[in-house]
mmCIF file of C-alpha atoms in Angstrom:
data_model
loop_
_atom_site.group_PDB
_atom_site.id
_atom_site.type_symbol
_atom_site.label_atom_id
_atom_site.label_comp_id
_atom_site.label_asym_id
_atom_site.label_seq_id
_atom_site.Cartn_x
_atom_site.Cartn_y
_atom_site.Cartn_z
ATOM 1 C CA UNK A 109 -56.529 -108.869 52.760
ATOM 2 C CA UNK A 110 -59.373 -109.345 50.553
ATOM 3 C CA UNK A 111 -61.755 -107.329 52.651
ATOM 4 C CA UNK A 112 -59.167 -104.612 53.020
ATOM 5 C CA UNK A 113 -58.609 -104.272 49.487
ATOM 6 C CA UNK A 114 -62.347 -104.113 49.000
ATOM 7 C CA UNK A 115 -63.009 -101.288 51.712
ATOM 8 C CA UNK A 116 -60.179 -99.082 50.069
ATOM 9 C CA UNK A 117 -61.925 -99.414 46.723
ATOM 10 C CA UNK A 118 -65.387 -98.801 47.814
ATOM 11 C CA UNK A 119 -63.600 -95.417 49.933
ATOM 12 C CA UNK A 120 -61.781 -94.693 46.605
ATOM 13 C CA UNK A 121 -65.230 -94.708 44.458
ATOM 14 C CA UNK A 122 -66.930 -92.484 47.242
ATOM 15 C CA UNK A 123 -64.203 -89.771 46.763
ATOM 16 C CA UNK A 124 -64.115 -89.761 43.193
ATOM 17 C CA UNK A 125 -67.790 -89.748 43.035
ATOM 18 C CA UNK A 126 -67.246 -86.424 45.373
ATOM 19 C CA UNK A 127 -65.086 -84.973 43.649
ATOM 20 C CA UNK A 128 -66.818 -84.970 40.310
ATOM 21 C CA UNK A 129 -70.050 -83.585 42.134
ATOM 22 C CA UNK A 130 -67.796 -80.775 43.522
ATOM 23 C CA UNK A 131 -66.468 -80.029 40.282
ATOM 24 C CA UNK A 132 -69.381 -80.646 38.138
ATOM 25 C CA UNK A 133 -70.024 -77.247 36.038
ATOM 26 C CA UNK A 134 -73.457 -75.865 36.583
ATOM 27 C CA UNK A 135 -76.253 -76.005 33.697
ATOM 28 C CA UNK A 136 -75.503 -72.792 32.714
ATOM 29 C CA UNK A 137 -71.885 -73.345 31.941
ATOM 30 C CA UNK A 138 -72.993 -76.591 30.277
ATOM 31 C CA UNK A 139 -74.772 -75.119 27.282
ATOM 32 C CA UNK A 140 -73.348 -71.290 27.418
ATOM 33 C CA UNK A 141 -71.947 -70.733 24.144
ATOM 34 C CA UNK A 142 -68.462 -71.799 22.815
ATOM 35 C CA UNK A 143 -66.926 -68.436 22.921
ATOM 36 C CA UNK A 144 -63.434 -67.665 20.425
ATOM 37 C CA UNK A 145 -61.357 -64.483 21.607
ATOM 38 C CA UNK A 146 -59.180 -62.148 20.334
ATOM 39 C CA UNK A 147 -58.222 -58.246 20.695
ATOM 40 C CA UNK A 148 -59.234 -55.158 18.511
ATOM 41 C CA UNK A 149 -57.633 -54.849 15.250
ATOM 42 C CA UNK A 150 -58.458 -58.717 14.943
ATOM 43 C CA UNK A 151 -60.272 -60.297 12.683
ATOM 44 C CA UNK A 152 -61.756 -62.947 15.140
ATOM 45 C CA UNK A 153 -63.577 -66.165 13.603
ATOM 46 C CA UNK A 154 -66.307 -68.670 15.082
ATOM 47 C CA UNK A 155 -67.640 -71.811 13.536
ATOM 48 C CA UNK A 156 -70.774 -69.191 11.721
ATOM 49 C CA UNK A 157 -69.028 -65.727 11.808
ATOM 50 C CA UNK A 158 -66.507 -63.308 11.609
ATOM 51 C CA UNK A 159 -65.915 -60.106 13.722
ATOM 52 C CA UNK A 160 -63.109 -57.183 13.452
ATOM 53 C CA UNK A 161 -63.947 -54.375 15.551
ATOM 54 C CA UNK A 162 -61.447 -50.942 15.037
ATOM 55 C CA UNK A 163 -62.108 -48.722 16.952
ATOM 56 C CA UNK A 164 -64.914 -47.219 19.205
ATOM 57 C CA UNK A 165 -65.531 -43.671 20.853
ATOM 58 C CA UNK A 166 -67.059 -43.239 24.452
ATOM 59 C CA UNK A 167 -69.356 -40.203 25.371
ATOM 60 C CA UNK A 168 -71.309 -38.473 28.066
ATOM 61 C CA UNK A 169 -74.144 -37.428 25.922
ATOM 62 C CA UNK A 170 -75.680 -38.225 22.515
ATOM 63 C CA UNK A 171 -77.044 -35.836 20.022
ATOM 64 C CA UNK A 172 -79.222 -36.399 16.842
ATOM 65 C CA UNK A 173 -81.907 -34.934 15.109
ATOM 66 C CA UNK A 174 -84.928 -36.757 13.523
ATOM 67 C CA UNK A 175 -87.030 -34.521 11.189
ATOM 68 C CA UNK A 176 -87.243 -31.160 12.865
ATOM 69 C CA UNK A 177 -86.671 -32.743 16.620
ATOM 70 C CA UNK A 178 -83.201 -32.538 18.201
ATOM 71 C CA UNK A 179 -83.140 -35.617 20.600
ATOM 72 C CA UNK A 180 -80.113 -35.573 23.369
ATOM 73 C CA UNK A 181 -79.367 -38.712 25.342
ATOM 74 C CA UNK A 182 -78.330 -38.566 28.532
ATOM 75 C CA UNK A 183 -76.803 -41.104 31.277
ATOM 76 C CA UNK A 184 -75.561 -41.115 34.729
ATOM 77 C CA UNK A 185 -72.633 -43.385 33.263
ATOM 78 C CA UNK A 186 -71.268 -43.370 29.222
ATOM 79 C CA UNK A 187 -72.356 -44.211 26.142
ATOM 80 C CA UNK A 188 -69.746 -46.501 24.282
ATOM 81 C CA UNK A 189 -70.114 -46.254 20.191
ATOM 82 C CA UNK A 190 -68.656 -48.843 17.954
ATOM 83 C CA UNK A 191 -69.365 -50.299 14.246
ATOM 84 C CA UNK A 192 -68.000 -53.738 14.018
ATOM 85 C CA UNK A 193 -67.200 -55.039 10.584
ATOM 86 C CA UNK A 194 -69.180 -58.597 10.664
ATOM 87 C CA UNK A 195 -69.603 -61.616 7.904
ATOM 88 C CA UNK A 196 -71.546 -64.714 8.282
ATOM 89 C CA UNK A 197 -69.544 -67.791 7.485
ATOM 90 C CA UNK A 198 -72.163 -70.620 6.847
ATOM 91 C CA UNK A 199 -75.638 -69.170 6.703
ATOM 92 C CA UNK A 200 -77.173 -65.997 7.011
ATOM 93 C CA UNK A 201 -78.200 -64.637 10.514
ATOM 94 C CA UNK A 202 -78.427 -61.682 12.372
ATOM 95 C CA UNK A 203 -76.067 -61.070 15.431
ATOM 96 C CA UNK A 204 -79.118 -59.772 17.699
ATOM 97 C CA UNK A 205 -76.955 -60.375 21.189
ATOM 98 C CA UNK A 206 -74.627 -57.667 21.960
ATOM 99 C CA UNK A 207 -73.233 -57.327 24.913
ATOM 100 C CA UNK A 208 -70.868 -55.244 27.209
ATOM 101 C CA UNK A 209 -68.961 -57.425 29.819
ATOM 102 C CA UNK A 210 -67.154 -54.993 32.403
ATOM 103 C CA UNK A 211 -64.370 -56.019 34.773
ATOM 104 C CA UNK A 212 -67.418 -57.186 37.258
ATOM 105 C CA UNK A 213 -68.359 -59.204 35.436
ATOM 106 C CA UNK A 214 -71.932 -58.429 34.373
ATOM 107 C CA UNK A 215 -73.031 -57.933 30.840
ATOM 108 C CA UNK A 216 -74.548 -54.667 29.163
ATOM 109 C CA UNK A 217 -76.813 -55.614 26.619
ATOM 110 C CA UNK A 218 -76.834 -53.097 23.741
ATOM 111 C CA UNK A 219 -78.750 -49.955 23.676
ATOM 112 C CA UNK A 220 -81.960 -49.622 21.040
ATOM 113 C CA UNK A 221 -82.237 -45.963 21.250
ATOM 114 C CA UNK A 222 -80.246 -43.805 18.631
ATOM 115 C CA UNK A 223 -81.471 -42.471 15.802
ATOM 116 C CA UNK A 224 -83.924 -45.107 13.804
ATOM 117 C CA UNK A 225 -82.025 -44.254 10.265
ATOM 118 C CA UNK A 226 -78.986 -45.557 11.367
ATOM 119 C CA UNK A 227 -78.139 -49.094 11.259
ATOM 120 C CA UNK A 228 -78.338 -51.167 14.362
ATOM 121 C CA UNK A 229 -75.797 -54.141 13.766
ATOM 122 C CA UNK A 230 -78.453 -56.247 16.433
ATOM 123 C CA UNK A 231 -80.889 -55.780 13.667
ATOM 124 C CA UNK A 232 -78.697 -56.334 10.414
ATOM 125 C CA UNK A 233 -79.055 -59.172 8.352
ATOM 126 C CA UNK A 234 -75.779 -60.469 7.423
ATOM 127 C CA UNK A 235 -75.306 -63.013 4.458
ATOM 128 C CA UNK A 236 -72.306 -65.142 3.831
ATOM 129 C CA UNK A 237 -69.771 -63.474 1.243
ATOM 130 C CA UNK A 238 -71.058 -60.264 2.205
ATOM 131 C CA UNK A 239 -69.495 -58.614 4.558
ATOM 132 C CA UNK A 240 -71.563 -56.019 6.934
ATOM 133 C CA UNK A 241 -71.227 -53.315 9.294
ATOM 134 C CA UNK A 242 -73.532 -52.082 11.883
ATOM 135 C CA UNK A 243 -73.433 -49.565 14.837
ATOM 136 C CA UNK A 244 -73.539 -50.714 18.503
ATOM 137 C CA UNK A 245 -74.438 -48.461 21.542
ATOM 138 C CA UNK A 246 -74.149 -49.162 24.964
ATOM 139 C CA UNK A 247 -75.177 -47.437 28.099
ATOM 140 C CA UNK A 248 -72.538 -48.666 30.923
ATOM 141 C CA UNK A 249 -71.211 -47.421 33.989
ATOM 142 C CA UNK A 250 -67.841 -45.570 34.258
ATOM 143 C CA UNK A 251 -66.071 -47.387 36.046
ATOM 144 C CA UNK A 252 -67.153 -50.350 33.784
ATOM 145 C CA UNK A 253 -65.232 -48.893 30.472
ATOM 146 C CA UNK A 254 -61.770 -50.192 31.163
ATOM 147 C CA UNK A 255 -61.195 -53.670 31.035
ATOM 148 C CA UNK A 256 -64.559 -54.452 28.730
ATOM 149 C CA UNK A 257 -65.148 -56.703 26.642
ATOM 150 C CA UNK A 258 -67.622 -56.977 23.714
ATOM 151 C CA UNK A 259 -69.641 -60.303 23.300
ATOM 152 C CA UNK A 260 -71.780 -61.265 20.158
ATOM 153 C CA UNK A 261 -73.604 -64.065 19.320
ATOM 154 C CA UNK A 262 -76.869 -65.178 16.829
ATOM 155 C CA UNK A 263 -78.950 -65.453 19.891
ATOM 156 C CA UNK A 264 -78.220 -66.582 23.909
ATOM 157 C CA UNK A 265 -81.422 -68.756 23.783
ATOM 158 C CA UNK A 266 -79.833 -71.183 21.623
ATOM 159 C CA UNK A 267 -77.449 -73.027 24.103
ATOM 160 C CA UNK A 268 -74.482 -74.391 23.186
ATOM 161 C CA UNK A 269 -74.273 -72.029 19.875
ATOM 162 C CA UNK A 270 -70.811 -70.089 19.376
ATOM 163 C CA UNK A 271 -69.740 -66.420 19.889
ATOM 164 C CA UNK A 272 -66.944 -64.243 19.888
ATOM 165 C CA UNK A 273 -65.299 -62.122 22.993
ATOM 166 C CA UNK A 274 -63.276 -58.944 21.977
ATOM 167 C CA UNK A 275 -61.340 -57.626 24.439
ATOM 168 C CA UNK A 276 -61.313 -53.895 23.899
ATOM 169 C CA UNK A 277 -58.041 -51.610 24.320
ATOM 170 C CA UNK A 278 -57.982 -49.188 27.300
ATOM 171 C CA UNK A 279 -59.720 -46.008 26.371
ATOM 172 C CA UNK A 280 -57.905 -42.749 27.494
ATOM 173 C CA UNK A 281 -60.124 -40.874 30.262
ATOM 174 C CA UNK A 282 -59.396 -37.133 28.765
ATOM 175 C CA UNK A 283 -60.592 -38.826 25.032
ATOM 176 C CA UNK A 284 -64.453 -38.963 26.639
ATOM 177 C CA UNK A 285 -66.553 -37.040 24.512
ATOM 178 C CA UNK A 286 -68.605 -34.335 26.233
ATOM 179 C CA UNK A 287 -71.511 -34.745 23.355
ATOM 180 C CA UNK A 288 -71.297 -37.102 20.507
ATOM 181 C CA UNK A 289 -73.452 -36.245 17.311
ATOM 182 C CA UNK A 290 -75.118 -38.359 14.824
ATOM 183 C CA UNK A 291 -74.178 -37.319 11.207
ATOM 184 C CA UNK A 292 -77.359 -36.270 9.940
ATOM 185 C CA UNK B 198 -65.406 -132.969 57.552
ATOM 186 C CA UNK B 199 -66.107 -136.335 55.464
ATOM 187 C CA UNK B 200 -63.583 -137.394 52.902
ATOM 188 C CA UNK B 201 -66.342 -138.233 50.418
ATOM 189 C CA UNK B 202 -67.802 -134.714 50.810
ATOM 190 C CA UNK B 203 -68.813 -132.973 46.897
ATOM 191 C CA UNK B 204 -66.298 -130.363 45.784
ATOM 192 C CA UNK B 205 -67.939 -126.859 45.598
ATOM 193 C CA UNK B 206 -69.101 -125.782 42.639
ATOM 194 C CA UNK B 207 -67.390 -122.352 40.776
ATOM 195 C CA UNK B 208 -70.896 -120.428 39.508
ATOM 196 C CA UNK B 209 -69.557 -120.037 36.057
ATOM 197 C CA UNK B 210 -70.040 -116.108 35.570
ATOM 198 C CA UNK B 211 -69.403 -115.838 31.636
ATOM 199 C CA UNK B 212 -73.345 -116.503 30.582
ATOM 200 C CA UNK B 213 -73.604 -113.394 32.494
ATOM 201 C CA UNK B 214 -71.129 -111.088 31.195
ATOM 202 C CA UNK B 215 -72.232 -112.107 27.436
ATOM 203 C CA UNK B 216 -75.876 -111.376 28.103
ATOM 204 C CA UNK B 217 -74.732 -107.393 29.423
ATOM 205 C CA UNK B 218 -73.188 -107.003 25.977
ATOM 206 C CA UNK B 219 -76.747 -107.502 24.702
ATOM 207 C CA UNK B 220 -78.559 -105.783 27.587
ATOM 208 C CA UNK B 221 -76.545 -102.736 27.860
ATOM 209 C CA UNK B 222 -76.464 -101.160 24.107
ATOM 210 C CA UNK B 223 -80.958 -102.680 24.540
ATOM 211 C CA UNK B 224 -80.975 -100.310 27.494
ATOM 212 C CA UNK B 225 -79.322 -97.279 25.754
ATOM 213 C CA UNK B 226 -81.455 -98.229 22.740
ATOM 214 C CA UNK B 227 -84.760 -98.048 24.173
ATOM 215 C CA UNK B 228 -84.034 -94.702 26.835
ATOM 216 C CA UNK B 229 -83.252 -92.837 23.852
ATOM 217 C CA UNK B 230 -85.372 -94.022 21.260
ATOM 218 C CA UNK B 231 -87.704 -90.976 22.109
ATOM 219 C CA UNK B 232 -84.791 -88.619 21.806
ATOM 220 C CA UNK B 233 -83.522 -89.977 18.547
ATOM 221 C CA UNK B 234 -87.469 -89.786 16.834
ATOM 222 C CA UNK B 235 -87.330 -85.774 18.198
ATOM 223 C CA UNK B 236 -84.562 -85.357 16.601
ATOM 224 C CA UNK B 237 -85.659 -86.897 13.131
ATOM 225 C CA UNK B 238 -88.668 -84.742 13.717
ATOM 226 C CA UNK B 239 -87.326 -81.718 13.802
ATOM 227 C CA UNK B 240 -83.923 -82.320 12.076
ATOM 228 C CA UNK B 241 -83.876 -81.498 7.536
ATOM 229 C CA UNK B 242 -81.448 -84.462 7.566
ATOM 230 C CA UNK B 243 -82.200 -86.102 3.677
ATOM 231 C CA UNK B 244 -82.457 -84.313 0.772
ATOM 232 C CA UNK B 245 -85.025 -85.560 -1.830
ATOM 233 C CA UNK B 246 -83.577 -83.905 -5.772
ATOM 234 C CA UNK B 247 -85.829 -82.605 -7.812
ATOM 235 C CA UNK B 248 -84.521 -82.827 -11.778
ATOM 236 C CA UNK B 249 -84.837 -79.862 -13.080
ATOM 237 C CA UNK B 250 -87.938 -79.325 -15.019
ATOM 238 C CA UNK B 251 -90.169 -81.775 -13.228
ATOM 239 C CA UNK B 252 -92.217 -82.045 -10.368
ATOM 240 C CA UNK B 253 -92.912 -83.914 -7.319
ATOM 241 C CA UNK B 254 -95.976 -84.354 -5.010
ATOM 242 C CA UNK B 255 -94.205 -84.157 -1.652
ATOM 243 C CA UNK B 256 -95.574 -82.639 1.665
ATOM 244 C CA UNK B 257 -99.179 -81.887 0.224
ATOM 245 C CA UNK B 258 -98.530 -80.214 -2.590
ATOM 246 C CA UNK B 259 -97.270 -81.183 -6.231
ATOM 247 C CA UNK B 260 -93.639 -78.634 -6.363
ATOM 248 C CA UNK B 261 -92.265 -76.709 -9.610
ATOM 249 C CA UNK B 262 -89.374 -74.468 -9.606
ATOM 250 C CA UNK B 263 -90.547 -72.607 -12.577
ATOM 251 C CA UNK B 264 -87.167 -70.620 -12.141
ATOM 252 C CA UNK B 265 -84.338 -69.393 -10.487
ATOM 253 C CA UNK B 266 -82.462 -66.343 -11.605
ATOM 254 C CA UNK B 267 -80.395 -63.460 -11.047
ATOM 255 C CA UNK B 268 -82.937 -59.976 -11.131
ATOM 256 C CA UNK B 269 -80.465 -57.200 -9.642
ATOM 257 C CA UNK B 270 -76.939 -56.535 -8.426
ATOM 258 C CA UNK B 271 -76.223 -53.439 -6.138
ATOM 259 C CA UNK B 272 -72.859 -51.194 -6.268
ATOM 260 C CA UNK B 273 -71.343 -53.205 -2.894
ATOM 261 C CA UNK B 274 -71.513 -56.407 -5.342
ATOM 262 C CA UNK B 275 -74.820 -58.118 -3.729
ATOM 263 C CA UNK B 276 -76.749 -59.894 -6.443
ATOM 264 C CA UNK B 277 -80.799 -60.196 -5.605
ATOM 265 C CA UNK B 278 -81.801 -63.653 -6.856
ATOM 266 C CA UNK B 279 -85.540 -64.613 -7.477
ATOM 267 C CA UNK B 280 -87.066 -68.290 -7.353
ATOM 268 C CA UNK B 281 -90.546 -68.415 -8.570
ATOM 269 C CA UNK B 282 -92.261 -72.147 -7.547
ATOM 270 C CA UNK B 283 -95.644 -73.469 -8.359
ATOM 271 C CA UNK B 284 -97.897 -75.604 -5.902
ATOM 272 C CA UNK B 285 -100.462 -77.442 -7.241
ATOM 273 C CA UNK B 286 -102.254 -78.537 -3.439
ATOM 274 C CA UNK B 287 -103.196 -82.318 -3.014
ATOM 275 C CA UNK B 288 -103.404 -82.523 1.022
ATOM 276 C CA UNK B 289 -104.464 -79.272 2.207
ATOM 277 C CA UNK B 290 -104.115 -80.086 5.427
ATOM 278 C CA UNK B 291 -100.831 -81.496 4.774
ATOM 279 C CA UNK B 292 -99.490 -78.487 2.867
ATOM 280 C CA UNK B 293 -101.197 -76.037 5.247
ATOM 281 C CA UNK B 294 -99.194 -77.940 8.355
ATOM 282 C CA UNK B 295 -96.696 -74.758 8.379
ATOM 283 C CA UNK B 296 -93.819 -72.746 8.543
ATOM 284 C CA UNK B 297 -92.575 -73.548 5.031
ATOM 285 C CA UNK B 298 -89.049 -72.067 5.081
ATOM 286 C CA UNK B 299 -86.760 -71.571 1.838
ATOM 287 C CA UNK B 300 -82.824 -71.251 1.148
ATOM 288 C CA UNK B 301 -81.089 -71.239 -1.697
ATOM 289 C CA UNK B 302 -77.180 -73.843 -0.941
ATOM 290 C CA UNK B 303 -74.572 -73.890 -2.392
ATOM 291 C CA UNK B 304 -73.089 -77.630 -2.285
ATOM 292 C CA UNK B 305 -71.020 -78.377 0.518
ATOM 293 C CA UNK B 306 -71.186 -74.697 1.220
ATOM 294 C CA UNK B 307 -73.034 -71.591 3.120
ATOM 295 C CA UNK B 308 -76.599 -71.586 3.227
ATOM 296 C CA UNK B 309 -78.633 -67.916 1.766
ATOM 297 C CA UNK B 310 -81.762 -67.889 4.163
ATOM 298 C CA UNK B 311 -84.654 -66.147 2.288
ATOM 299 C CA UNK B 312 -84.915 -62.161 2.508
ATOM 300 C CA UNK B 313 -88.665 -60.786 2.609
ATOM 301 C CA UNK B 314 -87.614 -57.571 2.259
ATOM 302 C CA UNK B 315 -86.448 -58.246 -0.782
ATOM 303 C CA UNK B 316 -89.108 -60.897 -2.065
ATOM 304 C CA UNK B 317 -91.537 -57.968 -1.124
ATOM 305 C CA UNK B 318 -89.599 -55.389 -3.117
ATOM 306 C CA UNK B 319 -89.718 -57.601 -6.254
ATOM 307 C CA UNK B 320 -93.059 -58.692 -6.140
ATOM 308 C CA UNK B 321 -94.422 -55.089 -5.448
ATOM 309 C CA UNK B 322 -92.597 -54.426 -8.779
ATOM 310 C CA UNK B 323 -93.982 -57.356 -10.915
ATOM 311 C CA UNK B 324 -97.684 -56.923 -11.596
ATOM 312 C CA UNK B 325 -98.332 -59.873 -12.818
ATOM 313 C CA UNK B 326 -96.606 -61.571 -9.849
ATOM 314 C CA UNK B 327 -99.374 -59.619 -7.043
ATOM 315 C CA UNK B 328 -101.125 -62.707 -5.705
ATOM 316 C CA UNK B 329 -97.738 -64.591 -5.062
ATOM 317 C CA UNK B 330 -96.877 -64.935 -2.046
ATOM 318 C CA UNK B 331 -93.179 -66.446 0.199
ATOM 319 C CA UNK B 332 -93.597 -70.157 0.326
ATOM 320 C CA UNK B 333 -93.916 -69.067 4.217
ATOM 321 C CA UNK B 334 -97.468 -66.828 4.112
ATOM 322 C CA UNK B 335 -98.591 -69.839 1.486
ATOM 323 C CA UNK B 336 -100.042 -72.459 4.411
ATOM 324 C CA UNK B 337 -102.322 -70.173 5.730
ATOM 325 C CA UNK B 338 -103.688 -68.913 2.424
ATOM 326 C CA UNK B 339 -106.868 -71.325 2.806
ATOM 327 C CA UNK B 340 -106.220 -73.319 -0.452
ATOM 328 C CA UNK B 341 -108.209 -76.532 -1.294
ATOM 329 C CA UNK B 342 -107.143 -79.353 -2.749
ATOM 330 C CA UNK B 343 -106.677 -78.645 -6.775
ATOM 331 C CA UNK B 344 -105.754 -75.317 -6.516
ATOM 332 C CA UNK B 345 -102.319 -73.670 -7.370
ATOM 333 C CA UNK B 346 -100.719 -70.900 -6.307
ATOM 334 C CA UNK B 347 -97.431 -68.704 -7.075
ATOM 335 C CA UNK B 348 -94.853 -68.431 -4.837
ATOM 336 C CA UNK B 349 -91.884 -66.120 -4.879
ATOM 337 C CA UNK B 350 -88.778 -66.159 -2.601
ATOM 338 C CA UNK B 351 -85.584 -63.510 -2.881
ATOM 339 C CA UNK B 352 -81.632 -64.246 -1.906
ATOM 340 C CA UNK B 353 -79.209 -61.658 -1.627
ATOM 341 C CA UNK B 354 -75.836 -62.995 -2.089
ATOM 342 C CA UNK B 355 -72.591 -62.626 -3.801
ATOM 343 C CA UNK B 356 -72.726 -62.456 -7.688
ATOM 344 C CA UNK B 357 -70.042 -65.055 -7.957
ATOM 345 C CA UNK B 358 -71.987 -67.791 -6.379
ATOM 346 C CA UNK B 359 -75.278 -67.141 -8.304
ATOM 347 C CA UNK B 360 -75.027 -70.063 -10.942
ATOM 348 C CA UNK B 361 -73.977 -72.436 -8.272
ATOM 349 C CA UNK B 362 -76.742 -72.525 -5.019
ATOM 350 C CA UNK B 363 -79.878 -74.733 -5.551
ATOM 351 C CA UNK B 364 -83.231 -74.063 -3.992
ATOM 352 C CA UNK B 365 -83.845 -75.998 -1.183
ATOM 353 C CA UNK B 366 -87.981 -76.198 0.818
ATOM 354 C CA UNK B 367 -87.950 -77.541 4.344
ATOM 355 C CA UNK B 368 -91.261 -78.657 4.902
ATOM 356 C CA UNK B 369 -92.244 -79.555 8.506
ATOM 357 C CA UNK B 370 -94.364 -82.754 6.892
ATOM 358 C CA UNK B 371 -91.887 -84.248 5.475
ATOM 359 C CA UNK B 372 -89.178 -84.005 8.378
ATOM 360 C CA UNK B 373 -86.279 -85.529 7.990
ATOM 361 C CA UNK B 374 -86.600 -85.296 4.113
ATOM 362 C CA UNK B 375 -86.207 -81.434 2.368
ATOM 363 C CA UNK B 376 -86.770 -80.725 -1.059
ATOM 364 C CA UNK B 377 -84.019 -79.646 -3.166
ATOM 365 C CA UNK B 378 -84.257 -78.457 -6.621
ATOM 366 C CA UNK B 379 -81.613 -79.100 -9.290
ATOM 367 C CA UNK B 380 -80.631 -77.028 -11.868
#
């Protein structure tokens, strides 16, 4: 009885040993960032910031001028256009990961070309009490626009730091912008 | 078997089971002891007050906040403050043994990381203020020991928290101790 007893816990050991192994998340997951949600209109909180995203405008080409030069942007997908409203909650940092996540699942990191005089939230520092806003461009495909989601953070090298995930509201096909212009 | 045969004798098991309360926590002790001294070594865990007014010869260098002040406020409500700290250098090495980084705390609160944009604004507009540099470019300024130098650092934050953050130095020499000036 004793031996019996004795097998069935060793057997028991062996398959909870195997079933953490098969369940065990991968390094990546491990020290990805803690991630808080929420939907436009929102004003979304992690542990060091706060995000509230409005609105955002999608278009085919871009348009600005930079001394006498008139620069147009082109893609084979869209650009997407947003200025999230931002504050940091316990130090001051700068949100310099921006990303796109489409329906498939990969991310769109945000877009450095637009005209240099206009704030790049990526590059604005943000101090706690005062709130900030900064402009976000991304370059994604089309059939990557509904569904998205935008994902900041301080920085993706730091791992388990925290960052928010807004889920943005479908955006009508006939609003697409044939050419959207920079205010000068 | 014999009727006069010896009894068999239970192992008593509890010497063992005591000596694994000792063992184990040793084990966990000594595996992360190398973790735990990282940690302190790169962790700003203990402040060390400065009264205001006075000095102290931490990290290489003898420390004076010689002040701490409001300079500007913009329309959106930001106020620009300005600490200006002496060095008098007794370790060169020591003090040299950068980066020196500077915030200005508010007590149990948010922490105002320094803004060289803004430290460079202010000293390009002080004359008298053109050799100082942020506490940061100070360790590789060459000094010796017995030399001073100036060093200016700019905040922006809200006006309302102005008379309440202290000026805190994190010096990688002094890790897990930071400097933290009272006012």
């Amino acid at each position: 009885m004793n031996r019996l007893a004795s097998i069935l816990v060793v057997a028991a050991s062996i398959l909870a040993l195997q079933a953490m192994r098969q369940t065990r998340p991968d390094y990546a997951a491990i020290t990805s960032p803690v991630s808080v949600s929420g939907g436009m209109k929102e004003s979304i909180a992690s542990r060091d910031f706060k995000v509230e995203i409005t609105g955002y405008k999608v278009a085919r080409r871009l348009k600005y001028t930079e001394g006498d030069k008139t620069v147009e942007l082109t893609t084979s997908g869209v650009w997407v256009l947003l200025a999230p409203k931002v504050e940091a909650l316990t130090q001051t940092l700068v949100l310099s990961s921006a990303a796109w996540r489409g329906p498939n699942g990969a991310d769109y990191l945000a877009s450095d070309r637009g005209p240099g005089r206009i704030p790049m939230l990526t590059s604005t520092t943000i101090n706690p009490g005062l709130p900030a806003q900064g402009v976000l461009i991304f370059e994604i495909p089309e059939d990557q626009l509904q569904g998205g989601k935008i994902r900041l953070a301080a920085t993706r090298a730091l791992p388990v730091d925290n960052e928010v995930a807004v889920t943005m509201s479908p955006y009508k096909q006939e609003d697409i912008i044939d050419v959207f212009e920079f205010p000068k | 078997m014999s009727a006069d045969a010896a009894p068999a004798v239970k192992p008593k098991r509890w010497p063992y089971a005591i000596a694994l309360l000792f063992v184990l926590p040793l084990a966990v002790a000594v595996h992360s002891w190398e973790a735990v001294r990282d940690w302190l070594h790169y962790s700003d865990l203990i402040a060390t007050h400065v009264p205001a007014g006075k000095s102290l010869d931490i990290g290489g260098a003898e420390w004076r906040l010689v002040d701490l002040q409001k300079v500007a406020t913009s329309k959106d409500g930001a106020a620009t403050v300005v600490a200006q700290l002496e060095a008098k250098i007794t370790d060169a090495e020591k003090f040299a043994l950068g980066p020196c980084l500077t915030r200005a705390a508010k007590p149990g609160g948010p922490i105002w990381w320094s803004d060289s944009s803004a430290q460079d604004n202010y000293v390009n507009s002080k004359p008298e203020l053109k050799d100082a540099k942020s506490c940061w470019r100070a360790g590789a300024a060459g000094l010796k020991a017995g030399d001073s130098i100036t060093m200016v650092e700019a905040f922006k934050m809200p006006e309302n928290v102005v008379d309440q953050v202290r000026l805190e130095i994190l010096l990688p020499s002094i890790k897990p101790y930071y400097l933290v000036f009272d006012r």
